[in-house]
Backbone as a ProteinNet text record, in pm:
[ID]
protein_1_A
[PRIMARY]
MADDIAFTLPEALGAQKHLRDALGLGEERFPVPAFVNMISDEIEQLRAAGKSDDDIAALVEESSGHALTGRDIERYYTPVEDRHSNER
[TERTIARY]
23937.7	23799.3	23744.6	23622.7	23563.6	23559.7	23547.5	23543	23674.9	23782.2	23913.5	23944.1	23855.6	23877	23818.6	23892.2	23843.3	23873.7	23769.8	23783.9	23818.1	23910.1	23931.7	23816	23797.6	23691	23705.6	23825	23836.6	23804.2	23842.6	23811	23660.7	23595.1	23449.9	23376.2	23415.1	23351.1	23378.5	23500.6	23534.8	23453.2	23436.6	23356.7	23210.9	23157.9	23019	23000.9	23093.4	23083.5	23089	23177.9	23190.2	23059.3	22998.2	22871.1	22760.1	22755.9	22654.6	22676.2	22804	22834.7	22789.9	22812.8	22773	22621.7	22549.8	22403.9	22351.1	22440.3	22398.6	22333.3	22362.4	22304.6	22394	22334.5	22410.7	22479.4	22548.8	22619.3	22519.1	22549.8	22461.7	22480.3	22370.3	22374.3	22304.2	22350.2	22298	22243.3	22115.6	22063.1	22133	22130	22201.1	22166.9	22039.6	22012	22081.9	22081.2	22145.7	22297.3	22353.3	22498	22543.5	22475.9	22514.9	22497.3	22393.3	22377.7	22499.1	22545.6	22660.4	22787.4	22804.2	22927.5	22911.1	22804.5	22777.9	22884.6	22946.8	23057.5	23170.6	23204.3	23312	23273.6	23148	23100	23116.2	23075.5	23088.1	23233.2	23324.7	23466.3	23522.5	23481.7	23527.4	23475.9	23351.3	23297.6	23377.8	23409.1	23487.4	23627.3	23676.7	23808.5	23800.1	23680.2	23665.5	23618.3	23583.2	23534.6	23386.3	23348.7	23207.6	23139.1	23007.8	22934.9	22966.7	22992	23034.5	23170.2	23261.8	23392.6	23375.6	23288.1	23265.2	23203.1	23107.3	23046.3	23152.2	23244.7	23352.2	23442.2	23470.2	23550	23479.2	23347.8	23269.8	23277.8	23259.3	23264.6	23403.6	23506.3	23644.3	23671.8	23616.8	23645.9	23551.2	23428.3	23328.7	23284.5	23302.1	23251	23105.3	23041	22901.2	22894.2	22824.9	22816.3	22706.3	22746.9	22652.8	22676.1	22580.2	22595.6	22608.4	22653.5	22657	22518.2	22419.8	22279.9	22241.3	22288.9	22262.7	22323.5	22446.4	22513.5	22434	22396	22319	22185.6	22117.3	21982.7	21980.9	22078.3	22074.7	22169.2	22247.8	22335.7	22251.3	22300.4	22231.3	22305.2	22239.5	22304.4	22346.1	22450.3	22507.8	22404.6	22313.2	22214.9	22119.4	22102.1	22017	22095.9	22224.8	22311	22337.7	22357.8	22403.6	22299.6	22174.6	22069.7	22060.4	22101.4	22093.5	22212.5	22311.2	22428.3	22414.7	22305.8	22289.9	22231.4
18484.7	18508.9	18623.7	18613.2	18712.7	18852.5	18863.1	18994.6	19070.2	18998.5	19060	19103.2	19072.9	19107.9	19245.3	19324.1	19455.4	19468.7	19497.7	19511.1	19655.2	19673.5	19806.2	19834.6	19959.8	19994.7	19920	19915.7	19840.1	19691.1	19632.2	19491.6	19470.5	19557.4	19544.9	19562.3	19663.4	19686.1	19571.3	19518.9	19405.5	19281.6	19254.8	19139.3	19157.5	19277.4	19303.1	19284.6	19338.7	19325.3	19177.8	19102.4	18959.2	18884.5	18916.1	18852.1	18890.5	19018	19063.8	18995.5	18984.9	18915	18769.4	18702.9	18562.3	18547.2	18650.8	18648.9	18697	18744.1	18796.4	18933.9	19005.2	19138.1	19243.6	19352.6	19463.2	19543.6	19644.2	19732.1	19806.1	19815.3	19887	20036.8	20109.9	20255.4	20320	20438.5	20506.7	20643	20668.3	20803.5	20900.8	21028.9	21130.1	21123	21113.9	21108.5	20990.7	20874.4	20757.3	20773.8	20828.8	20849.9	20947.9	21061.3	21161.2	21103.1	21024.2	20955.6	20868.1	20795.3	20705.3	20780.1	20900.7	20974.6	21079.6	21069.2	21169.3	21171.9	21058.5	21059.1	21148.7	21132.6	21211.3	21358.7	21385	21523.8	21590.7	21519.7	21574.4	21610.6	21522.2	21546.3	21659.3	21665.9	21774.6	21909.5	21912.5	22036.6	22077.6	21981.7	22010.9	22062	22020.4	22064.8	22197.7	22257.1	22389.5	22393.5	22278.7	22275.4	22312.1	22386.6	22420.8	22308.9	22312.4	22213.5	22228.6	22351.2	22371.7	22306	22318	22252.2	22100.8	22047.5	21902.6	21857.2	21933.2	21900	21900.1	21995	22000.1	21877.1	21831.2	21709.7	21587.8	21580.8	21469.8	21473.7	21592.5	21604.4	21568.7	21615.8	21587.6	21437.5	21364.6	21221.4	21133.9	21181.9	21096.3	21144.2	21273.4	21329.8	21370.4	21344.9	21382.1	21516.9	21611.5	21746	21755.4	21777.4	21806.1	21950.3	22004.5	22139.1	22130.6	22240	22247.4	22229	22276.5	22260.4	22113.2	22033.1	21888.6	21824.6	21866	21812.3	21848.9	21974.5	22021.4	21949.4	21934.8	21876.9	21729.6	21652.6	21507.9	21456.8	21545.4	21506.6	21446.5	21339.4	21274.2	21303.9	21370.9	21401.7	21274.5	21286.4	21170.1	21094.1	21164.7	21093.6	21007.9	21039.8	20959.7	20855.3	20874.1	20789.9	20653.1	20648.4	20523.6	20464	20494	20446	20293.8	20227.1	20080.6	20016.2	20093.7	20037.3	20036.4	20091	20098.7	19972.8
2223.7	2261	2175	2132.9	2044.4	2105.2	2235.4	2300	2286.4	2253.8	2240.4	2097	2004.9	1864.5	1837.1	1761.2	1717.4	1568.3	1490.5	1346.7	1310.6	1217.9	1161.9	1067.1	1032.1	938.6	805.7	744.3	618.8	635.4	748.3	772.6	785.6	860.6	879.9	747	670	540.4	444.5	447.7	361.8	396	525.2	567.1	526.6	547.6	509.3	358.7	279.4	133.8	93.3	155.9	124.7	156.1	269.8	306.2	208	169.9	73.2	-62.4	-102.5	-228.7	-222.7	-108.6	-91.9	-101.6	-64.5	-71.9	-207.4	-292	-421.4	-411.1	-303.5	-283.6	-347.2	-387.5	-443.5	-334.5	-379.9	-287.8	-199.4	-71.1	21.3	1.3	2	-16.1	102.1	139.3	256	216.6	242.1	219.6	315.2	281.6	359.9	509	550	694.3	764	701.7	761.5	764.8	658	652.5	760.7	770.9	871.6	1012.2	1032.2	1160.5	1189.4	1088.4	1106.3	1143.4	1091.6	1118	1229.2	1304.5	1408.3	1518	1549.2	1646.1	1595.7	1468.2	1409.6	1397.4	1363.7	1356.7	1492.8	1597.5	1733.2	1763.8	1729.9	1757.5	1671.8	1545.2	1458.3	1507	1550.5	1607.2	1729.8	1815.6	1936	1900.5	1784	1737.1	1663.2	1659.4	1600.2	1455.9	1399.8	1261.4	1258.2	1155.6	1136.1	1057.4	1054.4	975.2	826.7	780.8	641.8	616.8	713.9	702.4	692.2	775	777.8	646	594.8	466	355.9	361.3	262	272.5	393.6	411.5	352.2	372.3	315.8	163.2	106.1	-40.1	-92.4	-23	-61.3	-67.7	28.1	37.6	-42.7	-67.1	-131.9	-269.5	-294.9	-419.2	-411.5	-298.2	-278.8	-207.5	-269.6	-214.2	-109.2	13.9	121.8	164.3	236.3	290.1	441.5	499.5	645	703.2	631.6	676.3	680.7	584.4	586.7	710.8	741.6	860.8	985.1	996	1112.4	1123	1012.2	1012	1051.3	1002.9	1023	1131.2	1190.5	1301.1	1413.6	1471	1581.9	1712	1806.3	1934.9	2007.6	2087.8	2155.8	2238.8	2303.6	2386.8	2305.2	2177.4	2089.2	2011.6	2004	1921.5	1981.2	2109.2	2172.6	2266.7	2243.2	2333.4	2335.5	2226.6	2222.8	2291.2	2338.3	2404.8	2555.3	2606.1	2751.5	2807.9
[MASK]
++++++++++++++++++++++++++++++++++++++++++++++++++++++++++++++++++++++++++++++++++++++++

């Protein structure tokens, strides 16, 4: 049953890329506000674990090569009450 299936992040990204390729679409790109919104769950957890927004920005740069600042993280972070409003 479909409700019992859970995709890993690589599986989900791979499926999305395959669908975009089938449509002849280019690679999807995310502006900083959209990207930080997407990772707001992880930001919340990292903050709870004692990481600063500067620490989180450094982790993003380490993994992506894109330099963000702690201020970018703070500015575009989406609070939990705004993040999951479509799931209620």
